[in-house]
PDB file of C-alpha atoms in Angstrom:
ATOM      1  CA  MET A1256      -1.041 -13.125  -5.298  1.00 95.00           C
ATOM      2  CA  ILE A1257      -3.977 -10.811  -4.714  1.00 98.00           C
ATOM      3  CA  ILE A1258      -4.045  -7.888  -4.369  1.00 98.00           C
ATOM      4  CA  TYR A1259      -6.706  -5.258  -2.448  1.00 98.00           C
ATOM      5  CA  ILE A1260      -7.600  -1.795  -3.494  1.00 99.00           C
ATOM      6  CA  GLY A1261      -9.195   0.605  -2.218  1.00 98.00           C
ATOM      7  CA  ALA A1262      -9.970   3.980  -1.482  1.00 98.00           C
ATOM      8  CA  ASP A1263     -11.571   7.315  -0.525  1.00 98.00           C
ATOM      9  CA  HIS A1264     -13.896  10.403  -2.473  1.00 98.00           C
ATOM     10  CA  ARG A1265     -10.618  11.709  -3.611  1.00 98.00           C
ATOM     11  CA  GLY A1266      -8.585   8.341  -4.340  1.00 98.00           C
ATOM     12  CA  PHE A1267     -11.570   6.997  -5.885  1.00 98.00           C
ATOM     13  CA  LYS A1268     -11.514   7.833  -9.830  1.00 98.00           C
ATOM     14  CA  LEU A1269      -7.229   7.479  -9.517  1.00 98.00           C
ATOM     15  CA  LYS A1270      -8.764   3.692  -7.693  1.00 98.00           C
ATOM     16  CA  GLU A1271     -10.855   3.377 -10.762  1.00 98.00           C
ATOM     17  CA  TYR A1272      -8.149   3.542 -13.539  1.00 98.00           C
ATOM     18  CA  LEU A1273      -5.291   2.094 -10.835  1.00 98.00           C
ATOM     19  CA  LYS A1274      -8.627  -1.196 -11.242  1.00 98.00           C
ATOM     20  CA  ARG A1275      -8.272  -1.151 -14.946  1.00 98.00           C
ATOM     21  CA  PHE A1276      -4.998  -1.222 -15.574  1.00 98.00           C
ATOM     22  CA  LEU A1277      -4.268  -4.055 -13.113  1.00 98.00           C
ATOM     23  CA  THR A1278      -7.222  -5.938 -14.094  1.00 98.00           C
ATOM     24  CA  ASP A1279      -5.978  -6.017 -17.982  1.00 98.00           C
ATOM     25  CA  LYS A1280      -2.373  -6.745 -16.365  1.00 97.00           C
ATOM     26  CA  ALA A1281      -4.128 -10.056 -15.203  1.00 98.00           C
ATOM     27  CA  TYR A1282      -3.514  -9.508 -11.642  1.00 98.00           C
ATOM     28  CA  THR A1283      -6.642 -11.098  -9.046  1.00 98.00           C
ATOM     29  CA  VAL A1284      -7.812  -7.519  -7.424  1.00 98.00           C
ATOM     30  CA  ALA A1285     -10.449  -7.665  -4.859  1.00 98.00           C
ATOM     31  CA  ASP A1286     -12.219  -3.897  -4.372  1.00 98.00           C
ATOM     32  CA  VAL A1287     -13.154  -2.924  -0.930  1.00 98.00           C
ATOM     33  CA  GLY A1288     -14.412   0.392  -1.769  1.00 97.00           C
ATOM     34  CA  ALA A1289     -15.490   2.864  -1.997  1.00 97.00           C
ATOM     35  CA  THR A1290     -17.571   1.321  -4.332  1.00 96.00           C
ATOM     36  CA  GLN A1291     -19.122   4.680  -5.273  1.00 97.00           C
ATOM     37  CA  TYR A1292     -18.244   8.458  -5.022  1.00 98.00           C
ATOM     38  CA  THR A1293     -19.180   9.259  -1.960  1.00 96.00           C
ATOM     39  CA  GLU A1294     -18.274  12.804  -0.593  1.00 96.00           C
ATOM     40  CA  GLY A1295     -17.546  12.695   2.647  1.00 96.00           C
ATOM     41  CA  ASP A1296     -16.478   9.887   3.183  1.00 98.00           C
ATOM     42  CA  ASP A1297     -13.869   7.987   6.002  1.00 98.00           C
ATOM     43  CA  TYR A1298     -10.105   7.120   4.473  1.00 98.00           C
ATOM     44  CA  PRO A1299      -9.961   5.095   7.202  1.00 98.00           C
ATOM     45  CA  ASP A1300     -12.620   2.462   6.690  1.00 98.00           C
ATOM     46  CA  TYR A1301     -10.650   1.012   3.599  1.00 98.00           C
ATOM     47  CA  ALA A1302      -7.332   1.351   5.052  1.00 98.00           C
ATOM     48  CA  LYS A1303      -8.832  -0.863   7.508  1.00 98.00           C
ATOM     49  CA  GLU A1304     -10.241  -3.269   5.321  1.00 98.00           C
ATOM     50  CA  VAL A1305      -6.958  -3.060   2.962  1.00 98.00           C
ATOM     51  CA  GLY A1306      -5.198  -3.708   6.144  1.00 98.00           C
ATOM     52  CA  LYS A1307      -6.675  -6.297   7.809  1.00 98.00           C
ATOM     53  CA  LYS A1308      -6.927  -8.350   4.385  1.00 98.00           C
ATOM     54  CA  VAL A1309      -2.445  -7.603   4.317  1.00 98.00           C
ATOM     55  CA  SER A1310      -2.090  -8.204   7.529  1.00 97.00           C
ATOM     56  CA  ASN A1311      -4.163 -11.990   6.928  1.00 98.00           C
ATOM     57  CA  ASP A1312      -1.736 -13.526   4.481  1.00 97.00           C
ATOM     58  CA  PRO A1313       1.454 -10.154   4.538  1.00 94.00           C
ATOM     59  CA  GLN A1314       3.890 -12.556   2.075  1.00 92.00           C
ATOM     60  CA  GLY A1315       0.648 -13.008  -0.361  1.00 95.00           C
ATOM     61  CA  SER A1316      -0.950 -10.085  -0.775  1.00 98.00           C
ATOM     62  CA  ARG A1317      -0.560  -6.772  -1.404  1.00 98.00           C
ATOM     63  CA  GLY A1318      -2.137  -3.892  -0.993  1.00 98.00           C
ATOM     64  CA  ILE A1319      -3.108  -0.241  -2.556  1.00 99.00           C
ATOM     65  CA  LEU A1320      -4.283   2.658  -1.230  1.00 99.00           C
ATOM     66  CA  ILE A1321      -5.407   5.631  -2.002  1.00 98.00           C
ATOM     67  CA  CYS A1322      -6.942   9.259  -0.280  1.00 98.00           C
ATOM     68  CA  GLY A1323      -5.670  12.873  -1.092  1.00 98.00           C
ATOM     69  CA  SER A1324      -2.737  13.499   1.314  1.00 98.00           C
ATOM     70  CA  GLY A1325      -1.907  10.102   1.316  1.00 98.00           C
ATOM     71  CA  PHE A1326      -0.797  10.388   4.804  1.00 98.00           C
ATOM     72  CA  GLY A1327      -3.911   8.999   6.052  1.00 98.00           C
ATOM     73  CA  VAL A1328      -4.138   5.364   4.356  1.00 98.00           C
ATOM     74  CA  ASP A1329      -0.685   5.376   4.825  1.00 98.00           C
ATOM     75  CA  ILE A1330      -0.732   5.617   9.167  1.00 98.00           C
ATOM     76  CA  ALA A1331      -3.651   3.506   9.627  1.00 98.00           C
ATOM     77  CA  ALA A1332      -3.126   0.970   6.968  1.00 98.00           C
ATOM     78  CA  ASN A1333       0.162   0.680   9.031  1.00 97.00           C
ATOM     79  CA  LYS A1334      -1.624  -0.084  12.422  1.00 96.00           C
ATOM     80  CA  PHE A1335      -2.029  -4.059  11.433  1.00 96.00           C
ATOM     81  CA  PRO A1336       0.979  -6.274  12.185  1.00 95.00           C
ATOM     82  CA  GLY A1337       2.475  -7.614   8.894  1.00 95.00           C
ATOM     83  CA  VAL A1338       1.817  -4.298   6.631  1.00 97.00           C
ATOM     84  CA  ARG A1339       4.472  -2.246   6.271  1.00 98.00           C
ATOM     85  CA  SER A1340       3.230   0.736   3.984  1.00 98.00           C
ATOM     86  CA  ALA A1341       4.826   3.544   1.745  1.00 98.00           C
ATOM     87  CA  LEU A1342       3.979   6.584   1.124  1.00 98.00           C
ATOM     88  CA  PRO A1343       6.564   6.902  -2.245  1.00 98.00           C
ATOM     89  CA  MET A1344       7.929  10.119  -3.259  1.00 96.00           C
ATOM     90  CA  SER A1345       8.858   8.474  -7.202  1.00 98.00           C
ATOM     91  CA  PRO A1346       8.462   5.191  -8.846  1.00 98.00           C
ATOM     92  CA  ASP A1347      12.643   4.923  -7.715  1.00 98.00           C
ATOM     93  CA  HIS A1348      11.337   5.824  -4.379  1.00 98.00           C
ATOM     94  CA  VAL A1349       9.006   2.616  -4.178  1.00 98.00           C
ATOM     95  CA  TYR A1350      11.896   0.158  -5.784  1.00 98.00           C
ATOM     96  CA  GLN A1351      13.847   0.391  -2.707  1.00 98.00           C
ATOM     97  CA  ALA A1352      10.447   0.446  -0.640  1.00 98.00           C
ATOM     98  CA  ARG A1353      10.527  -2.217  -1.971  1.00 98.00           C
ATOM     99  CA  HIS A1354      13.673  -3.669  -2.692  1.00 98.00           C
ATOM    100  CA  ASP A1355      14.749  -3.054   0.869  1.00 98.00           C
ATOM    101  CA  ASP A1356      12.064  -2.958   3.135  1.00 98.00           C
ATOM    102  CA  ASP A1357       9.671  -5.497   2.052  1.00 98.00           C
ATOM    103  CA  VAL A1358       6.927  -3.122   1.863  1.00 98.00           C
ATOM    104  CA  ASN A1359       3.587  -4.666   1.125  1.00 98.00           C
ATOM    105  CA  VAL A1360       1.146  -1.734   0.544  1.00 98.00           C
ATOM    106  CA  LEU A1361       1.453   1.441  -1.754  1.00 99.00           C
ATOM    107  CA  SER A1362      -0.363   3.834  -0.038  1.00 99.00           C
ATOM    108  CA  LEU A1363      -0.829   6.897  -2.865  1.00 98.00           C
ATOM    109  CA  ALA A1364      -1.713  10.688  -3.230  1.00 98.00           C
ATOM    110  CA  ALA A1365      -4.041  11.532  -5.721  1.00 98.00           C
ATOM    111  CA  ASP A1366      -3.673  15.093  -5.573  1.00 98.00           C
ATOM    112  CA  PHE A1367      -0.183  14.898  -5.556  1.00 98.00           C
ATOM    113  CA  ILE A1368       0.627  12.543  -8.478  1.00 98.00           C
ATOM    114  CA  ASP A1369      -1.470  12.025 -12.162  1.00 98.00           C
ATOM    115  CA  GLU A1370      -2.225   8.095 -13.249  1.00 98.00           C
ATOM    116  CA  ALA A1371       1.159   8.233 -15.525  1.00 98.00           C
ATOM    117  CA  GLU A1372       2.745   8.482 -12.432  1.00 98.00           C
ATOM    118  CA  ALA A1373       0.499   6.118 -10.197  1.00 98.00           C
ATOM    119  CA  VAL A1374       0.902   3.425 -12.532  1.00 98.00           C
ATOM    120  CA  LYS A1375       4.656   3.643 -12.929  1.00 98.00           C
ATOM    121  CA  MET A1376       4.967   3.258  -9.231  1.00 98.00           C
ATOM    122  CA  LEU A1377       1.992   0.277  -8.754  1.00 98.00           C
ATOM    123  CA  GLN A1378       4.294  -1.014 -12.302  1.00 98.00           C
ATOM    124  CA  VAL A1379       7.154  -1.194  -9.577  1.00 98.00           C
ATOM    125  CA  PHE A1380       5.742  -1.684  -6.564  1.00 98.00           C
ATOM    126  CA  LEU A1381       4.172  -5.432  -8.550  1.00 98.00           C
ATOM    127  CA  SER A1382       7.664  -6.108  -9.355  1.00 98.00           C
ATOM    128  CA  THR A1383       9.927  -5.758  -7.269  1.00 98.00           C
ATOM    129  CA  PRO A1384      11.479  -8.580  -5.372  1.00 98.00           C
ATOM    130  CA  PHE A1385      12.756  -8.312  -1.845  1.00 97.00           C
ATOM    131  CA  ALA A1386      16.652  -8.306  -0.963  1.00 97.00           C
ATOM    132  CA  SER A1387      16.288 -10.806   2.052  1.00 94.00           C
ATOM    133  CA  GLU A1388      19.649  -9.250   2.483  1.00 96.00           C
ATOM    134  CA  SER A1389      20.593 -10.189   6.325  1.00 97.00           C
ATOM    135  CA  ARG A1390      20.728  -6.509   7.581  1.00 97.00           C
ATOM    136  CA  TYR A1391      17.219  -6.131   5.627  1.00 96.00           C
ATOM    137  CA  THR A1392      15.475  -9.379   7.118  1.00 97.00           C
ATOM    138  CA  ARG A1393      17.900  -8.190  10.731  1.00 97.00           C
ATOM    139  CA  ARG A1394      15.531  -4.699  10.217  1.00 96.00           C
ATOM    140  CA  LEU A1395      12.518  -6.779   9.945  1.00 95.00           C
ATOM    141  CA  THR A1396      12.699  -8.565  12.364  1.00 95.00           C
ATOM    142  CA  LYS A1397      13.321  -5.426  14.510  1.00 94.00           C
ATOM    143  CA  ILE A1398      10.303  -4.115  13.649  1.00 92.00           C
ATOM    144  CA  SER A1399       8.367  -7.534  14.494  1.00 92.00           C
ATOM    145  CA  ALA A1400       9.034  -7.080  17.829  1.00 92.00           C
ATOM    146  CA  ILE A1401       8.280  -3.356  18.215  1.00 90.00           C
ATOM    147  CA  GLU A1402       4.487  -4.744  16.842  1.00 87.00           C
ATOM    148  CA  SER A1403       3.966  -7.456  19.599  1.00 86.00           C
ATOM    149  CA  LEU A1404       5.339  -4.972  22.098  1.00 80.00           C
ATOM    150  CA  GLY A1405       1.364  -3.522  22.132  1.00 66.00           C
ATOM    151  CA  ASP A1406       0.924  -2.259  25.594  1.00 57.00           C
ATOM    152  CA  ARG A1407       4.057  -3.676  27.183  1.00 61.00           C
ATOM    153  CA  ILE A1408       6.056  -0.352  25.044  1.00 51.00           C
ATOM    154  CA  GLU A1409       7.803   2.029  27.958  1.00 56.00           C
TER     155      GLU A1409
END
């Protein structure tokens, strides 16, 4: 499994920390940027790159996105078919998102969590399997149907 990671200037420091953590744990990591701290860069640019990559392989890849509030990257990532991004408040919240909703992108709020909490969330994100219970798969099928509606939403 490949893990795509991206962050704007407010999430850059945390991204670099998590990237080192993942590399040290022998995960395959692809950094889609920012590759250097750039004040005033735009989170949609990095969310788009992670979103595209995970959308192309929603079962075989994962994404991590970081901005100041986490909201912007979460919203942008969820625009891509097959991407289920979540912005958790705790490791327990991450567990539920993976277990129940097969979340494949973890959005983090760099302004509101420290490195230790981010690592805990990341570990739960990577280790928790999707439960695959019929009620969960039924709900994900309904989400996929909504995605396929596109401009035909009534």
